mmCIF file of C-alpha atoms in Angstrom:
data_model
loop_
_atom_site.group_PDB
_atom_site.id
_atom_site.type_symbol
_atom_site.label_atom_id
_atom_site.label_comp_id
_atom_site.label_asym_id
_atom_site.label_seq_id
_atom_site.Cartn_x
_atom_site.Cartn_y
_atom_site.Cartn_z
ATOM 1 C CA ASP A 1 92.940 -19.253 -112.425
ATOM 2 C CA GLN A 2 93.030 -20.796 -108.975
ATOM 3 C CA GLN A 3 96.543 -21.130 -107.655
ATOM 4 C CA VAL A 4 95.468 -22.808 -104.414
ATOM 5 C CA LYS A 5 92.856 -25.534 -104.666
ATOM 6 C CA GLN A 6 90.901 -27.326 -102.006
ATOM 7 C CA ASN A 7 88.949 -29.816 -104.057
ATOM 8 C CA SER A 8 86.758 -31.160 -101.268
ATOM 9 C CA PRO A 9 84.128 -28.606 -100.241
ATOM 10 C CA SER A 10 83.160 -30.731 -97.252
ATOM 11 C CA LEU A 11 84.319 -33.654 -95.119
ATOM 12 C CA SER A 12 82.578 -35.634 -92.368
ATOM 13 C CA VAL A 13 84.535 -37.604 -89.783
ATOM 14 C CA GLN A 14 83.617 -39.536 -86.654
ATOM 15 C CA GLU A 15 84.841 -38.148 -83.359
ATOM 16 C CA GLY A 16 88.143 -39.708 -82.357
ATOM 17 C CA ARG A 17 89.143 -40.586 -85.921
ATOM 18 C CA ILE A 18 91.634 -38.822 -88.160
ATOM 19 C CA SER A 19 90.603 -35.874 -90.344
ATOM 20 C CA ILE A 20 92.679 -35.285 -93.466
ATOM 21 C CA LEU A 21 92.205 -32.057 -95.369
ATOM 22 C CA ASN A 22 93.953 -31.667 -98.687
ATOM 23 C CA CYS A 23 95.286 -28.720 -100.635
ATOM 24 C CA ASP A 24 96.998 -28.473 -104.024
ATOM 25 C CA TYR A 25 98.822 -25.517 -105.505
ATOM 26 C CA THR A 26 100.044 -24.628 -108.961
ATOM 27 C CA ASN A 27 102.469 -21.762 -108.367
ATOM 28 C CA SER A 28 105.949 -23.235 -107.960
ATOM 29 C CA MET A 29 107.112 -19.956 -106.404
ATOM 30 C CA PHE A 30 105.000 -20.574 -103.301
ATOM 31 C CA ASP A 31 107.283 -21.502 -100.442
ATOM 32 C CA TYR A 32 105.253 -20.855 -97.320
ATOM 33 C CA PHE A 33 101.930 -22.441 -96.479
ATOM 34 C CA LEU A 34 99.376 -21.871 -93.763
ATOM 35 C CA TRP A 35 96.120 -23.319 -92.528
ATOM 36 C CA TYR A 36 93.376 -21.169 -91.066
ATOM 37 C CA LYS A 37 90.233 -22.300 -89.284
ATOM 38 C CA LYS A 38 86.974 -20.381 -89.468
ATOM 39 C CA TYR A 39 83.802 -20.689 -87.432
ATOM 40 C CA PRO A 40 80.550 -19.174 -88.764
ATOM 41 C CA ALA A 41 80.224 -15.417 -88.308
ATOM 42 C CA GLU A 42 83.828 -15.141 -87.110
ATOM 43 C CA GLY A 43 87.110 -14.262 -88.752
ATOM 44 C CA PRO A 44 89.607 -17.023 -89.588
ATOM 45 C CA THR A 45 92.177 -17.932 -86.959
ATOM 46 C CA PHE A 46 95.696 -19.120 -87.683
ATOM 47 C CA LEU A 47 96.209 -22.826 -87.058
ATOM 48 C CA ILE A 48 99.575 -24.022 -88.328
ATOM 49 C CA SER A 49 102.128 -23.230 -91.028
ATOM 50 C CA ILE A 50 104.993 -24.876 -92.873
ATOM 51 C CA SER A 51 107.950 -23.595 -94.823
ATOM 52 C CA SER A 52 109.037 -25.311 -98.025
ATOM 53 C CA ILE A 53 112.319 -26.331 -96.411
ATOM 54 C CA LYS A 54 110.340 -28.775 -94.281
ATOM 55 C CA ASP A 55 108.039 -31.630 -95.152
ATOM 56 C CA LYS A 56 106.230 -31.871 -91.843
ATOM 57 C CA ASN A 57 105.233 -29.602 -89.001
ATOM 58 C CA GLU A 58 103.392 -30.716 -85.919
ATOM 59 C CA ASP A 59 101.508 -28.825 -83.233
ATOM 60 C CA GLY A 60 99.546 -30.933 -80.800
ATOM 61 C CA ARG A 61 96.748 -32.724 -82.622
ATOM 62 C CA PHE A 62 97.514 -30.883 -85.860
ATOM 63 C CA THR A 63 100.148 -31.929 -88.387
ATOM 64 C CA VAL A 64 100.761 -30.414 -91.790
ATOM 65 C CA PHE A 65 102.575 -32.412 -94.479
ATOM 66 C CA LEU A 66 104.123 -30.847 -97.561
ATOM 67 C CA ASN A 67 104.988 -32.709 -100.755
ATOM 68 C CA LYS A 68 106.752 -30.140 -102.929
ATOM 69 C CA SER A 69 107.210 -32.386 -105.934
ATOM 70 C CA ALA A 70 103.471 -33.034 -106.039
ATOM 71 C CA LYS A 71 102.631 -29.455 -105.035
ATOM 72 C CA HIS A 72 100.384 -30.884 -102.375
ATOM 73 C CA LEU A 73 99.885 -30.316 -98.694
ATOM 74 C CA SER A 74 97.583 -31.873 -96.170
ATOM 75 C CA LEU A 75 96.390 -31.124 -92.668
ATOM 76 C CA HIS A 76 95.888 -34.070 -90.315
ATOM 77 C CA ILE A 77 93.836 -33.724 -87.158
ATOM 78 C CA VAL A 78 94.172 -36.595 -84.712
ATOM 79 C CA PRO A 79 91.997 -37.306 -82.835
ATOM 80 C CA SER A 80 89.170 -35.250 -84.287
ATOM 81 C CA GLN A 81 86.884 -33.510 -81.836
ATOM 82 C CA PRO A 82 83.433 -31.933 -82.328
ATOM 83 C CA GLY A 83 84.972 -28.507 -81.644
ATOM 84 C CA ASP A 84 87.095 -28.980 -84.750
ATOM 85 C CA SER A 85 83.973 -28.589 -86.892
ATOM 86 C CA ALA A 86 84.686 -25.485 -88.953
ATOM 87 C CA VAL A 87 85.796 -24.348 -92.399
ATOM 88 C CA TYR A 88 89.513 -24.849 -93.001
ATOM 89 C CA PHE A 89 91.354 -22.619 -95.470
ATOM 90 C CA CYS A 90 94.683 -23.441 -97.010
ATOM 91 C CA ALA A 91 96.826 -20.408 -97.920
ATOM 92 C CA ALA A 92 100.163 -19.922 -99.646
ATOM 93 C CA SER A 93 102.686 -17.200 -100.304
ATOM 94 C CA GLU A 94 106.016 -16.511 -101.902
ATOM 95 C CA GLY A 95 108.269 -16.013 -98.903
ATOM 96 C CA SER A 96 107.511 -15.656 -95.240
ATOM 97 C CA GLY A 97 109.620 -12.714 -94.285
ATOM 98 C CA ALA A 98 108.770 -9.135 -93.557
ATOM 99 C CA GLY A 99 108.201 -8.440 -97.222
ATOM 100 C CA SER A 100 105.512 -11.062 -97.684
ATOM 101 C CA TYR A 101 102.113 -9.453 -97.715
ATOM 102 C CA GLN A 102 100.192 -11.391 -100.338
ATOM 103 C CA LEU A 103 98.503 -14.594 -99.251
ATOM 104 C CA THR A 104 96.548 -16.695 -101.742
ATOM 105 C CA PHE A 105 93.697 -18.654 -100.176
ATOM 106 C CA GLY A 106 91.874 -21.771 -101.271
ATOM 107 C CA LYS A 107 88.080 -21.946 -101.216
ATOM 108 C CA GLY A 108 87.958 -23.850 -97.962
ATOM 109 C CA THR A 109 86.816 -27.270 -96.766
ATOM 110 C CA LYS A 110 83.980 -27.562 -94.275
ATOM 111 C CA LEU A 111 84.836 -30.211 -91.695
ATOM 112 C CA SER A 112 82.060 -31.786 -89.648
ATOM 113 C CA VAL A 113 83.094 -33.991 -86.745
ATOM 114 C CA ILE A 114 80.251 -36.251 -85.714
ATOM 115 C CA PRO A 115 80.007 -37.159 -82.013
ATOM 116 C CA ASP B 9 92.223 -7.548 -74.507
ATOM 117 C CA GLY B 10 93.933 -7.020 -77.853
ATOM 118 C CA GLY B 11 92.212 -7.625 -81.132
ATOM 119 C CA ILE B 12 90.675 -6.319 -84.303
ATOM 120 C CA THR B 13 87.274 -4.677 -84.277
ATOM 121 C CA GLN B 14 85.169 -4.432 -87.367
ATOM 122 C CA SER B 15 81.953 -2.487 -87.347
ATOM 123 C CA PRO B 16 79.165 -2.797 -88.046
ATOM 124 C CA LYS B 17 78.604 -6.563 -88.240
ATOM 125 C CA TYR B 18 75.824 -6.138 -90.811
ATOM 126 C CA LEU B 19 75.447 -3.251 -93.235
ATOM 127 C CA PHE B 20 72.739 -2.559 -95.788
ATOM 128 C CA ARG B 21 73.026 0.017 -98.547
ATOM 129 C CA LYS B 22 71.217 1.048 -101.672
ATOM 130 C CA GLU B 23 72.936 0.642 -105.001
ATOM 131 C CA GLY B 24 74.855 3.753 -106.029
ATOM 132 C CA GLN B 25 75.836 4.760 -102.508
ATOM 133 C CA ASN B 26 79.374 4.696 -101.186
ATOM 134 C CA VAL B 27 79.802 2.935 -97.870
ATOM 135 C CA THR B 28 82.737 2.835 -95.446
ATOM 136 C CA LEU B 29 83.619 -0.197 -93.348
ATOM 137 C CA SER B 30 85.499 0.388 -90.146
ATOM 138 C CA CYS B 31 88.526 -1.597 -88.929
ATOM 139 C CA GLU B 32 90.448 -0.825 -85.746
ATOM 140 C CA GLN B 33 93.238 -2.829 -84.119
ATOM 141 C CA ASN B 34 94.985 -2.451 -80.763
ATOM 142 C CA LEU B 35 97.630 -5.108 -81.393
ATOM 143 C CA ASN B 36 100.246 -2.520 -82.365
ATOM 144 C CA HIS B 37 100.569 -4.263 -85.725
ATOM 145 C CA ASP B 38 102.222 -2.425 -88.589
ATOM 146 C CA ALA B 39 100.458 -4.156 -91.463
ATOM 147 C CA MET B 40 96.728 -4.203 -92.137
ATOM 148 C CA TYR B 41 94.701 -5.898 -94.837
ATOM 149 C CA TRP B 42 91.229 -6.064 -96.340
ATOM 150 C CA TYR B 43 89.880 -9.303 -97.771
ATOM 151 C CA ARG B 44 86.603 -10.162 -99.393
ATOM 152 C CA GLN B 45 84.870 -13.541 -99.130
ATOM 153 C CA ASP B 46 82.046 -14.632 -101.412
ATOM 154 C CA PRO B 47 79.976 -17.818 -100.878
ATOM 155 C CA GLY B 48 82.003 -20.906 -101.753
ATOM 156 C CA GLN B 49 85.065 -18.797 -102.447
ATOM 157 C CA GLY B 50 88.370 -18.242 -100.768
ATOM 158 C CA LEU B 51 89.487 -14.933 -99.356
ATOM 159 C CA ARG B 52 90.655 -12.427 -101.926
ATOM 160 C CA LEU B 53 92.927 -9.511 -101.083
ATOM 161 C CA ILE B 54 91.523 -6.045 -101.799
ATOM 162 C CA TYR B 55 94.144 -3.715 -100.303
ATOM 163 C CA TYR B 56 96.934 -3.874 -97.781
ATOM 164 C CA SER B 57 99.011 -1.353 -95.907
ATOM 165 C CA GLN B 58 102.486 -1.921 -94.535
ATOM 166 C CA ILE B 59 102.799 1.387 -92.764
ATOM 167 C CA VAL B 60 100.873 4.559 -92.002
ATOM 168 C CA ASN B 61 100.100 6.716 -95.051
ATOM 169 C CA ASP B 62 101.012 3.918 -97.451
ATOM 170 C CA PHE B 63 98.879 1.197 -99.021
ATOM 171 C CA GLN B 64 99.004 -1.177 -101.961
ATOM 172 C CA LYS B 65 96.391 -2.704 -104.230
ATOM 173 C CA GLY B 66 95.635 -6.379 -103.869
ATOM 174 C CA ASP B 67 94.075 -8.681 -106.442
ATOM 175 C CA ILE B 68 90.641 -7.022 -106.578
ATOM 176 C CA ALA B 69 91.099 -3.347 -105.724
ATOM 177 C CA GLU B 70 88.807 -1.931 -108.415
ATOM 178 C CA GLY B 71 85.810 -0.121 -106.931
ATOM 179 C CA TYR B 72 87.396 0.154 -103.487
ATOM 180 C CA SER B 73 89.460 2.784 -101.682
ATOM 181 C CA VAL B 74 91.309 2.842 -98.374
ATOM 182 C CA SER B 75 93.197 5.202 -96.102
ATOM 183 C CA ARG B 76 95.768 4.649 -93.380
ATOM 184 C CA GLU B 77 96.055 7.867 -91.418
ATOM 185 C CA LYS B 78 96.625 6.091 -88.117
ATOM 186 C CA LYS B 79 98.405 2.866 -87.295
ATOM 187 C CA GLU B 80 95.328 1.502 -85.554
ATOM 188 C CA SER B 81 92.797 2.208 -88.284
ATOM 189 C CA PHE B 82 92.331 1.029 -91.872
ATOM 190 C CA PRO B 83 88.852 1.937 -93.184
ATOM 191 C CA LEU B 84 87.616 0.527 -96.474
ATOM 192 C CA THR B 85 85.249 2.457 -98.741
ATOM 193 C CA VAL B 86 83.144 0.451 -101.145
ATOM 194 C CA THR B 87 82.313 2.852 -103.949
ATOM 195 C CA SER B 88 79.449 2.818 -106.400
ATOM 196 C CA ALA B 89 81.974 1.707 -109.029
ATOM 197 C CA GLN B 90 82.245 -1.743 -107.414
ATOM 198 C CA LYS B 91 80.098 -3.991 -109.626
ATOM 199 C CA ASN B 92 79.260 -6.688 -107.059
ATOM 200 C CA PRO B 93 79.677 -5.158 -103.607
ATOM 201 C CA THR B 94 77.517 -7.621 -101.671
ATOM 202 C CA ALA B 95 79.985 -9.829 -99.773
ATOM 203 C CA PHE B 96 81.573 -10.636 -96.432
ATOM 204 C CA TYR B 97 84.501 -8.282 -95.730
ATOM 205 C CA LEU B 98 87.344 -9.263 -93.443
ATOM 206 C CA CYS B 99 89.991 -6.977 -92.016
ATOM 207 C CA ALA B 100 93.280 -8.412 -90.768
ATOM 208 C CA SER B 101 96.571 -7.251 -89.327
ATOM 209 C CA SER B 102 100.070 -8.612 -88.771
ATOM 210 C CA LEU B 103 103.299 -7.442 -87.184
ATOM 211 C CA LEU B 104 105.166 -7.076 -90.457
ATOM 212 C CA GLY B 105 104.588 -9.405 -93.360
ATOM 213 C CA HIS B 106 102.427 -12.380 -92.495
ATOM 214 C CA GLY B 107 105.370 -14.725 -91.906
ATOM 215 C CA ARG B 108 105.804 -17.574 -89.458
ATOM 216 C CA ASN B 109 106.286 -15.221 -86.531
ATOM 217 C CA SER B 110 103.492 -12.941 -87.570
ATOM 218 C CA PRO B 111 100.384 -14.743 -88.807
ATOM 219 C CA LEU B 112 97.398 -12.709 -89.857
ATOM 220 C CA HIS B 113 94.922 -11.835 -87.122
ATOM 221 C CA PHE B 114 91.410 -11.367 -88.473
ATOM 222 C CA GLY B 115 88.427 -9.384 -87.277
ATOM 223 C CA ASN B 116 84.972 -10.964 -87.218
ATOM 224 C CA GLY B 117 83.935 -9.398 -90.481
ATOM 225 C CA THR B 118 81.241 -7.111 -91.858
ATOM 226 C CA ARG B 119 78.524 -8.530 -94.066
ATOM 227 C CA LEU B 120 77.574 -5.902 -96.624
ATOM 228 C CA THR B 121 74.347 -6.206 -98.592
ATOM 229 C CA VAL B 122 73.669 -3.788 -101.426
ATOM 230 C CA THR B 123 70.220 -3.768 -103.031
#
């Protein structure tokens, strides 16, 4: 039973436009969410996170929105650049403190930014 | 230059043989993790260790074993009991739990093929 779902396996966006990657979760105990970016043949790298006490977190071109009532989060990339082409994983956990060791990952969305 | 080193990048084994994947980190992180990624799937947690000489099972620990004799090292053994060992294996580390001040840092993975 998938607790973190990324329903779009792939997404294509023109350079300069907005990329919106979506993620849904079913476990109401999740209260900390992260996005990781992965290039082929490399390990994932941390991108941005959000705690459930917030509904938005911004870092440069990347913004994550959290809608707790809908159990939905999204990652916005504005403007999209060709170097953003990668697989993006959504992840969630119960808690974000020192005792939080279990992250549940979605299946990933492959973003292609077309020059 | 701090990071996580996984070796080898590609590994081939015959069915019925145990194989050990190496993971070393020089980030001085306390916690280390092993994940498995299958095509079209998210990352699934195999084992994690919060401290030397201690480790915990993740979601899919059956057929795997680990050791944590040194802070820097967390080798994973894929035993012959693992039914579907062919996969991409990712090692990660974090300061404590994976929280907002301590996101997971991943190695570049080992692709294991068992025939």
